[in-house]
Coordinates of C-alpha atoms in Angstrom, one line a residue:
Chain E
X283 CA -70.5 -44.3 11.1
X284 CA -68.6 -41.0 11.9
X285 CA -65.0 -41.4 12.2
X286 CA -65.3 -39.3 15.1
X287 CA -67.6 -38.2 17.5
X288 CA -67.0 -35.5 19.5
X289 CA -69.2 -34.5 22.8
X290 CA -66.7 -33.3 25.5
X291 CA -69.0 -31.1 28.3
X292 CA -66.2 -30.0 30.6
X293 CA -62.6 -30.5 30.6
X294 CA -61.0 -29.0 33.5
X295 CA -57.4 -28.7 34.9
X296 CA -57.2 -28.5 38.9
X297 CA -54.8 -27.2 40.7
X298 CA -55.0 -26.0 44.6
X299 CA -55.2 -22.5 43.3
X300 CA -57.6 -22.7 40.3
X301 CA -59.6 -24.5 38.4
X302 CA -59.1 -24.0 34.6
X303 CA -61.6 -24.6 32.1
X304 CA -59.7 -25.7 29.0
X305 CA -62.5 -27.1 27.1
X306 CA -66.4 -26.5 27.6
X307 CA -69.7 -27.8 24.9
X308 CA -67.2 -29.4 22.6
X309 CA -69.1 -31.0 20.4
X310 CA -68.7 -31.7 16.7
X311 CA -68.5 -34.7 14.3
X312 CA -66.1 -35.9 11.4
X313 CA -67.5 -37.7 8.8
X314 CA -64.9 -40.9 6.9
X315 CA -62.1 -39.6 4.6
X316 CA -62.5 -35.9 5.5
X317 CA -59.3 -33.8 5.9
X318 CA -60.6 -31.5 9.2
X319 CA -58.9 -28.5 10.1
X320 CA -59.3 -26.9 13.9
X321 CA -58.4 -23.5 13.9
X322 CA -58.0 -21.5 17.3
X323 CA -55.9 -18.8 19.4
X324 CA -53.1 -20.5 21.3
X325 CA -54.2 -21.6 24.5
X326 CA -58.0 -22.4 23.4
X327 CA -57.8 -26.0 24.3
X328 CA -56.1 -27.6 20.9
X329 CA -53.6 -29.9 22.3
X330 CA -55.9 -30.7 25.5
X331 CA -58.5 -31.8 22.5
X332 CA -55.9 -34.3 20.8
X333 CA -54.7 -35.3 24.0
X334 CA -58.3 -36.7 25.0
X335 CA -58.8 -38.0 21.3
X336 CA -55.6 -39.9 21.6
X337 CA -56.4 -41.8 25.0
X338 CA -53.6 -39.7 26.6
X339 CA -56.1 -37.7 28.4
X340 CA -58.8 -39.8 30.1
X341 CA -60.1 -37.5 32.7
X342 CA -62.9 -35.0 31.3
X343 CA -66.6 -35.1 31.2
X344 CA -68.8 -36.2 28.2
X345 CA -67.9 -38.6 25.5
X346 CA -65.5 -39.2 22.3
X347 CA -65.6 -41.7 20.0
X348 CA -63.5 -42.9 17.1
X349 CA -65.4 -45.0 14.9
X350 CA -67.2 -46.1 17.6
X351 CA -64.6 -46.7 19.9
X352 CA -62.9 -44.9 23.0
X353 CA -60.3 -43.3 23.1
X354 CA -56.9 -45.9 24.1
X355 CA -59.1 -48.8 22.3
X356 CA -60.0 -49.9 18.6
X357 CA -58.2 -49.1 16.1
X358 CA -54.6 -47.3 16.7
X359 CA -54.6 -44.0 15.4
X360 CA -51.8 -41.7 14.1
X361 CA -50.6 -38.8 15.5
X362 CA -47.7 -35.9 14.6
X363 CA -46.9 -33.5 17.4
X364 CA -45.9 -29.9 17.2
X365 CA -42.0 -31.3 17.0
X366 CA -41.2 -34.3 15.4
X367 CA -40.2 -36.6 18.3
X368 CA -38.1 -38.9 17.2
X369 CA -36.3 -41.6 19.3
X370 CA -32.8 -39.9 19.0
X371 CA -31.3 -43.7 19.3
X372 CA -33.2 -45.1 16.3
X373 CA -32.8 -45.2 13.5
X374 CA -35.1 -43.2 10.7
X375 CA -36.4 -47.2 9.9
X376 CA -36.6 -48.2 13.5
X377 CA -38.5 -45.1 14.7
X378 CA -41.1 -46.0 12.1
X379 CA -41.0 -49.7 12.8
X380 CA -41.1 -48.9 16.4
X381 CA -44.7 -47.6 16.1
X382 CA -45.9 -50.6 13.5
X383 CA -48.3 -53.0 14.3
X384 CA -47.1 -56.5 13.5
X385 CA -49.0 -56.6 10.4
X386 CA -47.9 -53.5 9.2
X387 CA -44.1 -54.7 9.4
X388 CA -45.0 -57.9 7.4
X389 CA -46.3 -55.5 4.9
X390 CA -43.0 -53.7 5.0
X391 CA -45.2 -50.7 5.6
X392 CA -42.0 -49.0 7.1
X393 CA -40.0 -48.9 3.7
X394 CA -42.7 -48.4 1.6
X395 CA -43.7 -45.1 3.3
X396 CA -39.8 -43.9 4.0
X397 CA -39.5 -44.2 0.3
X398 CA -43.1 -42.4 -0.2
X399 CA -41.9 -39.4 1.9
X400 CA -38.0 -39.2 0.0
X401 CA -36.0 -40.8 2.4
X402 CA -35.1 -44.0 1.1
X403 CA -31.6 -43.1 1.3
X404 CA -31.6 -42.1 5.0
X405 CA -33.4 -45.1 6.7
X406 CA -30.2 -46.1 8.8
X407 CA -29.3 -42.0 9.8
X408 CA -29.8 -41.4 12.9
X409 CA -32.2 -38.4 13.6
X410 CA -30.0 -35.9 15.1
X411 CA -28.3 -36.1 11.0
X412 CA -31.2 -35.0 9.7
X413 CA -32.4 -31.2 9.1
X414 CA -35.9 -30.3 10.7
X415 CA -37.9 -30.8 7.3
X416 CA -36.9 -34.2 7.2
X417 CA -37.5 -35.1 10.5
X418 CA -40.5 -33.9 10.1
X419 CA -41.2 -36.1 7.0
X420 CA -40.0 -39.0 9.4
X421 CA -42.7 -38.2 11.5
X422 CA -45.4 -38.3 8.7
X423 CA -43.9 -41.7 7.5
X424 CA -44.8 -42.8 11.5
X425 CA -47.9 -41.7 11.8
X426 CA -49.3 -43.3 8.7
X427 CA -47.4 -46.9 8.8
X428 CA -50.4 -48.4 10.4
X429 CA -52.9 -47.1 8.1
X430 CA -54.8 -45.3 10.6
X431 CA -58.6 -44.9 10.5
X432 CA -57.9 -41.4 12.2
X433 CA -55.0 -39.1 11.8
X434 CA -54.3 -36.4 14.4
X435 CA -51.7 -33.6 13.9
X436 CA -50.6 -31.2 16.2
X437 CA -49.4 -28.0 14.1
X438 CA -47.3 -29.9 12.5
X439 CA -45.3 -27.4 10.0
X440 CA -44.7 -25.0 12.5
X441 CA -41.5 -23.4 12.3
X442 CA -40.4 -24.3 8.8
X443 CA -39.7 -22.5 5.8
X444 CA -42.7 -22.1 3.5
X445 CA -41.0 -23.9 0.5
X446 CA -40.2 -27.0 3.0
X447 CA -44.0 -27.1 4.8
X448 CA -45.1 -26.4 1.5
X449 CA -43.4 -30.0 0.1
X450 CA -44.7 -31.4 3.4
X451 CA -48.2 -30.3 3.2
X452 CA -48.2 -32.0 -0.8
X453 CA -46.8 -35.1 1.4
X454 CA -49.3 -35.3 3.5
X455 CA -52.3 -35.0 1.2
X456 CA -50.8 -37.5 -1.4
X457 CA -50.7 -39.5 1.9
X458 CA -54.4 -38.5 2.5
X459 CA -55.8 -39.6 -0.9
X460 CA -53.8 -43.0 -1.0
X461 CA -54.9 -44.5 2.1
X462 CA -57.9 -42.7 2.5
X463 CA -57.8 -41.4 6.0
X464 CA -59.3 -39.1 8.1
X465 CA -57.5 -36.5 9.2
X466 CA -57.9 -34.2 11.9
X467 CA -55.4 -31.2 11.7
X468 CA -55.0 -28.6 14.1
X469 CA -53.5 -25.6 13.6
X470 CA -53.2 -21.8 14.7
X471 CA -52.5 -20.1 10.9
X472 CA -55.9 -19.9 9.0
X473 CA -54.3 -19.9 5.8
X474 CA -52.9 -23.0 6.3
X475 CA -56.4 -24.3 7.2
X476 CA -58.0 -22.8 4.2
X477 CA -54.7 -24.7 2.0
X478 CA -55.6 -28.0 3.3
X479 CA -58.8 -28.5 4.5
X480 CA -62.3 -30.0 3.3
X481 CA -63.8 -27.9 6.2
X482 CA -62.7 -25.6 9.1
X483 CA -64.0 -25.4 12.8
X484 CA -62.8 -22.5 14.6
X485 CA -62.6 -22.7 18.5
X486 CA -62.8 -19.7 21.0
X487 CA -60.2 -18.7 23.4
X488 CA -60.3 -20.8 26.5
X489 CA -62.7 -22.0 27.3
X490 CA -62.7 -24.5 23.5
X491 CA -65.6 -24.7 22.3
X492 CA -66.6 -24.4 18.6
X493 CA -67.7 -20.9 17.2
X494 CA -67.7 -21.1 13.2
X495 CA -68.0 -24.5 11.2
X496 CA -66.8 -23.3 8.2
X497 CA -66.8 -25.8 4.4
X498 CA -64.0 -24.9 2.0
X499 CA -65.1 -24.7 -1.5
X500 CA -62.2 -24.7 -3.2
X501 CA -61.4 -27.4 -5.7
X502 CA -58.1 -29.8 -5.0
X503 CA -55.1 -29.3 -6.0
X504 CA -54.8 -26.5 -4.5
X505 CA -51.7 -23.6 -5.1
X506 CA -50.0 -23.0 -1.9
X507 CA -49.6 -19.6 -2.6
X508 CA -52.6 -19.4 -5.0
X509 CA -55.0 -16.0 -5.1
X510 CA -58.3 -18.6 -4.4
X511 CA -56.9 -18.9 -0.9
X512 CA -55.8 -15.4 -0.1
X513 CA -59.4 -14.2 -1.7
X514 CA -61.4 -16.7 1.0
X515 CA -59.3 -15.6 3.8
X516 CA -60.2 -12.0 2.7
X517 CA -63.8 -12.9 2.4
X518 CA -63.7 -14.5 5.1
X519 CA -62.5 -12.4 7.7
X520 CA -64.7 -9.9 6.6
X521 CA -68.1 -11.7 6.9
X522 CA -66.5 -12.7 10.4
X523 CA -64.4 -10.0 11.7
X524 CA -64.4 -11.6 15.2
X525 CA -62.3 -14.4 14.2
X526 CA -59.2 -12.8 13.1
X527 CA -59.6 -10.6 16.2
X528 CA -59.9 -14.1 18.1
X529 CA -56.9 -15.2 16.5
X530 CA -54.5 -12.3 17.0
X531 CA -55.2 -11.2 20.2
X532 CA -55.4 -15.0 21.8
X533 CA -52.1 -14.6 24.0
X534 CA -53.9 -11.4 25.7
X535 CA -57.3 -13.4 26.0
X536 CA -55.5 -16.4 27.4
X537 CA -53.6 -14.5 30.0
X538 CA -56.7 -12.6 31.1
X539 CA -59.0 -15.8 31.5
X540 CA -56.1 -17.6 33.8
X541 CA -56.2 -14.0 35.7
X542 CA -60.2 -14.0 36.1
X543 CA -60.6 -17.6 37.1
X544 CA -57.8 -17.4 39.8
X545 CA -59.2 -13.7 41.6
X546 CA -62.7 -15.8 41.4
X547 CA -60.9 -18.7 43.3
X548 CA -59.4 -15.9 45.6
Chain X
X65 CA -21.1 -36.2 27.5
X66 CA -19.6 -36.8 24.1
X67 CA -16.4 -38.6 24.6
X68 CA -13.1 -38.9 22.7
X69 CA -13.6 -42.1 21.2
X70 CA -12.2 -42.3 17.6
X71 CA -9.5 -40.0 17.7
X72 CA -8.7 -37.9 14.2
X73 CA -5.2 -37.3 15.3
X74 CA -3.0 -41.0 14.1
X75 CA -0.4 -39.4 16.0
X76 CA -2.7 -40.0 19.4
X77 CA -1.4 -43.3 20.7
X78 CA 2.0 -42.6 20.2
X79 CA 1.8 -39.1 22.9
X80 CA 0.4 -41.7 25.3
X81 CA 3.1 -44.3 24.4
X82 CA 5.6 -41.9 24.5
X83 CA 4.5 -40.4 27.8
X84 CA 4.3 -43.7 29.0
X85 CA 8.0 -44.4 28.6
X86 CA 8.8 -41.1 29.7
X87 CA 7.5 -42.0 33.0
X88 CA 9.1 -45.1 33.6
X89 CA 12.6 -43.2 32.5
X90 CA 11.5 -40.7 35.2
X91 CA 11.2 -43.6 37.8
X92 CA 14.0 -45.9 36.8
X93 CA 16.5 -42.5 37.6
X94 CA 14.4 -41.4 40.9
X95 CA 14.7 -45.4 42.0
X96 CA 18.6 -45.2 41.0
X97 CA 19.4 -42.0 42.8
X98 CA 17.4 -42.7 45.6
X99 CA 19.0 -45.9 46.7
X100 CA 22.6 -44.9 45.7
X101 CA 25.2 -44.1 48.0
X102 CA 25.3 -40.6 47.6
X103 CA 22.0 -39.7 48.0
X104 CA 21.7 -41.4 51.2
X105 CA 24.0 -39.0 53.2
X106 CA 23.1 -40.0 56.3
X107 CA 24.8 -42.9 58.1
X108 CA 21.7 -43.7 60.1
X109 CA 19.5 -43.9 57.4
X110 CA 21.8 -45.8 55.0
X111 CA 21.8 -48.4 57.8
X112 CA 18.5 -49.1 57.9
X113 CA 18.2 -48.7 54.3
X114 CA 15.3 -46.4 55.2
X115 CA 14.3 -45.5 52.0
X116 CA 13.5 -48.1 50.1
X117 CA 12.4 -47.0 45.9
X118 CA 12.4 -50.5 43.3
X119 CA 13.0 -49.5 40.0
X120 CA 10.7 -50.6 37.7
X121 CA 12.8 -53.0 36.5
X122 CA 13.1 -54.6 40.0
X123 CA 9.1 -54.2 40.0
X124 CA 8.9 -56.3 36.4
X125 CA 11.0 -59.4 37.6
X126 CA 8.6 -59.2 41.0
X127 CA 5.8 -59.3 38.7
X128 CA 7.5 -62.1 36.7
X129 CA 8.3 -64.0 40.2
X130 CA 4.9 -64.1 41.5
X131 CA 3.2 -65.0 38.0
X132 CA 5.1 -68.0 37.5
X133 CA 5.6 -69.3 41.7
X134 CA 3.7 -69.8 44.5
X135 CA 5.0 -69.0 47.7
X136 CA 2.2 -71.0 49.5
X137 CA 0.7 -68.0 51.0
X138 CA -2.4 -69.1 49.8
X139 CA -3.7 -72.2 47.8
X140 CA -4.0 -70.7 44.3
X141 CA -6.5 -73.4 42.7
X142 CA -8.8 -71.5 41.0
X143 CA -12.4 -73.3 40.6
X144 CA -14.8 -73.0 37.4
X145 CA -17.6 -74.0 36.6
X146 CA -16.7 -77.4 38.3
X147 CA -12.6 -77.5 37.2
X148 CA -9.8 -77.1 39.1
X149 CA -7.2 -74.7 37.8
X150 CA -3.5 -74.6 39.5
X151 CA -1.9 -71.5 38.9
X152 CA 0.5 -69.4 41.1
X153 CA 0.3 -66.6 43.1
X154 CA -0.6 -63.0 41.2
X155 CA -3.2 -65.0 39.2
X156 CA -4.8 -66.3 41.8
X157 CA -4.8 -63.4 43.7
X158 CA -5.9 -61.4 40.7
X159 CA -8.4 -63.8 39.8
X160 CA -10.2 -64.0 42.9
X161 CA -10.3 -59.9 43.6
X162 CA -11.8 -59.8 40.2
X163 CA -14.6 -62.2 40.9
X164 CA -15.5 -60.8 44.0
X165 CA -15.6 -57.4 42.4
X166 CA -17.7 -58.8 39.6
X167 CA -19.9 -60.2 41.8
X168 CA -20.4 -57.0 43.9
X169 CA -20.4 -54.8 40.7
X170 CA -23.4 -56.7 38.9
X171 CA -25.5 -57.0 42.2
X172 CA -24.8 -53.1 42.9
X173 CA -25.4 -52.2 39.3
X174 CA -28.9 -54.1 39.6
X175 CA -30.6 -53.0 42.5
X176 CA -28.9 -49.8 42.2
X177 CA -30.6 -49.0 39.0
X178 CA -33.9 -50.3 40.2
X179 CA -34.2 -48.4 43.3
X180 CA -33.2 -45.3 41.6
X181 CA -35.2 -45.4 38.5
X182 CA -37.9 -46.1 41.7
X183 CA -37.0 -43.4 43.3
X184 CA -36.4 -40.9 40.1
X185 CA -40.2 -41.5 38.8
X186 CA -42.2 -41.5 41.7
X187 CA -41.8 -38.4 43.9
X188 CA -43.6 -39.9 47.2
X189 CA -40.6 -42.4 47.2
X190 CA -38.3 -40.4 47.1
X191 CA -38.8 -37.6 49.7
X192 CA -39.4 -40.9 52.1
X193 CA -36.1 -42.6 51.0
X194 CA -33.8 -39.1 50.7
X195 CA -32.7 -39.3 53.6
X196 CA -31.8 -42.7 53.7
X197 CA -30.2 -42.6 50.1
X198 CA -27.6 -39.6 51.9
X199 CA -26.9 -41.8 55.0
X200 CA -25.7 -44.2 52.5
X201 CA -23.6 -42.5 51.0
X202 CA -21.5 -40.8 53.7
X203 CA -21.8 -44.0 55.4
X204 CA -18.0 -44.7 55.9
X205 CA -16.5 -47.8 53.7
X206 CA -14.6 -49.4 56.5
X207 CA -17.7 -49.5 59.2
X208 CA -20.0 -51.2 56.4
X209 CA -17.3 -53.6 55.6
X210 CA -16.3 -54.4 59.8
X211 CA -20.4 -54.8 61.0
X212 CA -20.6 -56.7 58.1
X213 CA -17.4 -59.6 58.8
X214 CA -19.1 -59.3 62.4
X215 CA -22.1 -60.3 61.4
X216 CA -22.0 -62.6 58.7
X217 CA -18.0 -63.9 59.2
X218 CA -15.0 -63.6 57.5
X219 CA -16.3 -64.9 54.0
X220 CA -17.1 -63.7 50.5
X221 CA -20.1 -63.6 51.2
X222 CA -19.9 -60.7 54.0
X223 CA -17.1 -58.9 51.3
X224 CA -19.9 -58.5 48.6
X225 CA -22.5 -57.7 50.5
X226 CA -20.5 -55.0 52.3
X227 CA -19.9 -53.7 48.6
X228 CA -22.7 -54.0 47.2
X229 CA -24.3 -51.8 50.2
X230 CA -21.4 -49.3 49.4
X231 CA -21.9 -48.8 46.1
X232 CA -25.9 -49.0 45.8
X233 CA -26.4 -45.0 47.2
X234 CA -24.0 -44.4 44.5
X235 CA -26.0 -46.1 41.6
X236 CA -28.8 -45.2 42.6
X237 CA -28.3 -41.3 43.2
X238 CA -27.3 -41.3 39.3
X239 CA -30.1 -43.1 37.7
X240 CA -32.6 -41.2 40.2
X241 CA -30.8 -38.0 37.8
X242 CA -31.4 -40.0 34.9
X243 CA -34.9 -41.2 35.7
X244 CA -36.0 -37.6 36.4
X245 CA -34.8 -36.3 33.1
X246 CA -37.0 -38.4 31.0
X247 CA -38.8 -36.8 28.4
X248 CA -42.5 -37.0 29.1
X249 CA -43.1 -35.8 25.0
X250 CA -41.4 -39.5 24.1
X251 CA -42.9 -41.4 26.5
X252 CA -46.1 -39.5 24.8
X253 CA -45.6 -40.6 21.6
X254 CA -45.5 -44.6 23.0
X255 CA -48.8 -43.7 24.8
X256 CA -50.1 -42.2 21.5
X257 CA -49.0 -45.0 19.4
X258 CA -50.2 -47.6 22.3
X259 CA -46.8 -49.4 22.4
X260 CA -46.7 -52.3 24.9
X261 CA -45.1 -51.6 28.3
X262 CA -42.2 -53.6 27.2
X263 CA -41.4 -51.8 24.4
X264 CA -41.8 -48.7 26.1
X265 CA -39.2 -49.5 28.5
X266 CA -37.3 -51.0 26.0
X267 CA -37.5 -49.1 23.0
X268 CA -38.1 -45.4 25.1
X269 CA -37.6 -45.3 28.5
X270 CA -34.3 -47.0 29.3
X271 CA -32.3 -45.6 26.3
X272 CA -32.6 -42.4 27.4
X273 CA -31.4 -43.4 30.8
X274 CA -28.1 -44.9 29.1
X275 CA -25.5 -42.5 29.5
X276 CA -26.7 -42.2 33.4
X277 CA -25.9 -46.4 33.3
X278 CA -22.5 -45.6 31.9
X279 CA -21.7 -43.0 34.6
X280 CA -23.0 -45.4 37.1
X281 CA -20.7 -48.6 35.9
X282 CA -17.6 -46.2 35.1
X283 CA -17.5 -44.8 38.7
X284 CA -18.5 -47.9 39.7
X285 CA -15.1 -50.0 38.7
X286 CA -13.3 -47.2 39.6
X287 CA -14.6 -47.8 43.0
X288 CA -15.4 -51.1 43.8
X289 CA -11.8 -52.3 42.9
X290 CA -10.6 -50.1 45.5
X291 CA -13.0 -50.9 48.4
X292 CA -12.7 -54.6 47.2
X293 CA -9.0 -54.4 48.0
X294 CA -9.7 -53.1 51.3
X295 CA -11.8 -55.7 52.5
X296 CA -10.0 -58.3 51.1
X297 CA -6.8 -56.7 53.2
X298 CA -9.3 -56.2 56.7
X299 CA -10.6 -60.0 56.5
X300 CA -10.2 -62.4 53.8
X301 CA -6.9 -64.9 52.9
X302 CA -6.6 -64.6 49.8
X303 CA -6.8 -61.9 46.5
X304 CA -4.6 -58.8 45.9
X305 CA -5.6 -56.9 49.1
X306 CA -4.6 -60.0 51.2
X307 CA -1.2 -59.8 49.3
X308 CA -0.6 -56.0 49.7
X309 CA -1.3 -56.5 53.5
X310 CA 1.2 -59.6 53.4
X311 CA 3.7 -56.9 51.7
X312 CA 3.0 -54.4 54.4
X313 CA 3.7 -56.9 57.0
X314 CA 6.7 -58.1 55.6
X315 CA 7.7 -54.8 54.4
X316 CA 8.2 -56.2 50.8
X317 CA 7.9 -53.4 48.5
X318 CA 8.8 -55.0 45.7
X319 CA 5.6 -57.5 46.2
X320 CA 3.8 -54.6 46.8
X321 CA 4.3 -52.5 43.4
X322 CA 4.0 -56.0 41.7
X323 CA 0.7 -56.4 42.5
X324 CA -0.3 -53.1 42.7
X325 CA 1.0 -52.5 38.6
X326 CA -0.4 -55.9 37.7
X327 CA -3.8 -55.1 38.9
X328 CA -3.5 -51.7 37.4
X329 CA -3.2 -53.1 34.5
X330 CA -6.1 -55.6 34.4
X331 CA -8.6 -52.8 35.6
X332 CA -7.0 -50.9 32.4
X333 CA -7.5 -53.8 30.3
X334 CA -11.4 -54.1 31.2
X335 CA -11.6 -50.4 30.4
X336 CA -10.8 -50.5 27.1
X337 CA -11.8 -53.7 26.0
X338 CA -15.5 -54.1 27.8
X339 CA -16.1 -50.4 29.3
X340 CA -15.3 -48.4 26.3
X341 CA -16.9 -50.8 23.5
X342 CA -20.1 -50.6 25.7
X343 CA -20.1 -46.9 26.2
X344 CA -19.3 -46.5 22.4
X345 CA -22.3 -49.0 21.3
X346 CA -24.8 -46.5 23.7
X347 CA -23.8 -43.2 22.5
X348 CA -23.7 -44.3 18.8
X349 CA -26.6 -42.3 17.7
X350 CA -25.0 -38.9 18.9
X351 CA -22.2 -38.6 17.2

């Protein structure tokens, strides 16, 4: 069975003034254990996808399954957002605990990933002590302390330094292989896509839908700032000169499909 | 809203000690200079003694008088929990204004916070009850505390209630701030991680809305005492406002400051020994 299953038709946002489509012929499959990247201009329907994956978003046509369940039942999943949204009152132990399951805490799941991700020393700081790296580290330790079947993550390394997403990124994956997850990783920097994942789906500006379903060949470890990953970015944005384009000039693309659907409405 | 808690300067309590005494040295000469001869020039006005200033010594052996007699203005047996407690007259007095004001302050605090975290998350509500919410609170003190000795008699009863329908508007108005403000992104990251609806509240929804609770109870002694006082003074027989009206009729100004300073100084005492604790326990994690 797939650890995910992904069929979503339509996935519209209403308003009075316009309907927008965020998502359209979404449909795409993750095989168990597989580290899946999304790549896609900003406003091509990443988050919206998550959101419906994580049960937040219940209101779109078609279907999604996560090893066979709905989204909101089954199994709980993981997820890192964009920031690291911590509970400013806990502490670094109680916003992981927070999130456990009950078996999880009789495991001491909690500790043993806090000490996994380097912070074994800062379980009783509150988060507002910590810098944005280890916050973000936090955040990793969270959304693996149930051992999730499926991992989501939201651009999760955005605005770090490279040295610090770099330490995070070798996190994650040592997180990856130990527990043997799948992980799907969205993201808006291909390079970053072509660091960490098995395969990478590209998704058109708005509305989503998948355009490329790309494997990565290259062999694990990989170096961060290795010449095997700048060499299959080249390649690749020659073979598909589109994409890059997609990529760069997504604000523009985004701003002119809100335009077009709303003198439509008009 | 970070407060001066722990102060880094040792030399803190003794300006506010210092000041202290400087303001009783202030008062002890006005009292003096006010009541001697020479400053009462005028024959009229020495013979009535119009001006009449204590000093706060005068005030300390008032206090002293009523702690430890009773004049049998009122029956001063306080009751607990099925005892009978004798005491005298400012402890009595100060006792039963504090219970009423407890009383009032936890009922307020209650349905205060529930109808404005209501009225903060769901927006229907509160266009519908807007209105209502400012009629409340410009809702003079004195007419909710007359319609309600009317209705309901001259009892405790009527006093809290009266309260309590002051000071709701009030608690409400601040949590419907802090019930608005919410983060949706944490309440998110429950939803994501399925946490039960309990622990939501619990764990993510009411913490952030602590520092509006804090506001709320803070103005809230500050006010309740004060309207508590009045009611007690418009229509009951006993506690500190009945006393202060006593005063007034009597013209006993030296009752008056007594009770006046000794209440002061409870109110002070529950600030820093229950108020401040509390508010220091909630804002922990920001400093």
């Amino acid at each position: 069975m797939n650890a995910l299953d992904v069929d979503i038709r339509r996935k519209v946002f209403s308003s009075p003034t316009l309907d927008f489509v965020a998502l359209s012929q979404l449909k795409f499959t993750v095989p168990r254990g597989q580290f899946c990247c999304i790549v896609g201009p900003s406003g091509s329907g990443k988050t919206t996808f998550l959101n419906i994956v994580s049960g937040l978003d219940g209101d779109y046509e078609g279907e999604v399954r996560i090893a066979g369940h709905a989204p909101g039942t089954g199994p709980r999943l993981g997820y890192m957002f964009q920031s690291p949204r911590l509970m400013p009152w806990l502490t670094v132990e109680k916003n992981v605990a927070l999130v456990a399951t009950h078996r999880a805490i009789a495991q001491g799941m909690p500790r043993k990933l806090l000490e996994q991700v380097g912070l074994v020393a800062s379980v009783d700081a509150y988060p507002n002590r910590l810098s944005g790296g280890m916050q973000r580290r936090v955040a990793l330790a969270r959304a693996f302390v149930n051992e999730p079947p499926l991992l989501l993550l939201d651009e999760p390394f955005i605005s770090l330094d490279a040295p610090v997403a770099n330490k995070l990124r070798d996190l994650l994956l040592d997180q990856w292989r130990a527990r043997g997850a799948t992980i799907v990783f969205v993201t808006h920097d291909l390079r970053e896509a072509i660091q960490l994942g098995d395969r990478v789906l590209f998704m058109s500006a708005s509305p989503g839908r998948v355009v490329l379903d790309l494997p990565v060949p290259l062999d694990r470890p990989r170096e961060w700032e290795g010449r095997s990953i700048d060499e299959f970015r080249a390649q690749l944005l020659t073979e598909h000169p589109a994409l890059l384009a997609g990529l760069e000039q997504s604000r523009l693309a985004e701003g002119e499909a809100v335009r077009a659907v709303k003198a439509g409405a008009a | 809203m970070r407060l001066l808690t722990s102060s880094p300067f040792a030399s803190y309590r003794w300006v506010r000690l210092s000041s202290l005494v400087v303001l009783l040295a202030i008062w002890q000469v006005a009292a003096t200079a006010m009541t001697s001869e020479t400053f009462i020039a005028d024959e009229y006005a020495r013979s009535r003694n119009a001006v009449y200033f204590p000093s706060p010594v005068v005030v300390a052996e008032a206090i002293w008088k009523s702690a430890t007699t009773s004049s049998g203005l009122t029956r001063n047996v306080i009751e607990v929990l099925g005892f009978s407690i004798t005491t005298h007259d400012l402890v009595f007095n100060i006792y039963q204004t504090l219970y009423r004001a407890t009383v009032a302050f936890v009922i307020a605090m209650v349905l205060g916070s529930a109808i404005g975290m209501a009225l903060g998350r769901v927006k229907g509500l509160n266009r519908f009850f807007d209105g209502w919410v400012l009629l409340g609170l410009n809702m003079p003190a004195l007419v909710v505390g007359i319609l309600s000795y009317i209705w309901l008699g001259l009892n405790d009863t009527a006093l809290v209630v009266a309260v309590v329908i002051n000071k709701i508007p009030l608690v409400a108005v601040t949590t419907r701030e802090g019930a608005a403000a919410v983060q949706p992104e944490l309440l998110h990251v429950a939803r994501a991680f399925r946490l039960s609806r309990w622990q939501t509240l619990r764990r993510v929804f009411l913490p952030q809305l602590y520092p509006y609770f804090m506001v709320a109870a803070r103005n809230g002694i500050a006010l309740i005492w004060k309207i508590v006082l009045v009611y007690e003074l418009l229509g009951r027989s006993n506690g500190v406002g009945f006393m202060l009206a006593n005063s007034f009729s009597t013209l006993d100004v030296d009752q008056l400051l007594a009770y006046a300073f000794s209440f002061i100084g409870v109110v002070m005492l529950i600030e820093s020994f229950i108020v401040r604790p509390l508010e220091r326990r909630a804002t922990r994690w920001r400093m």
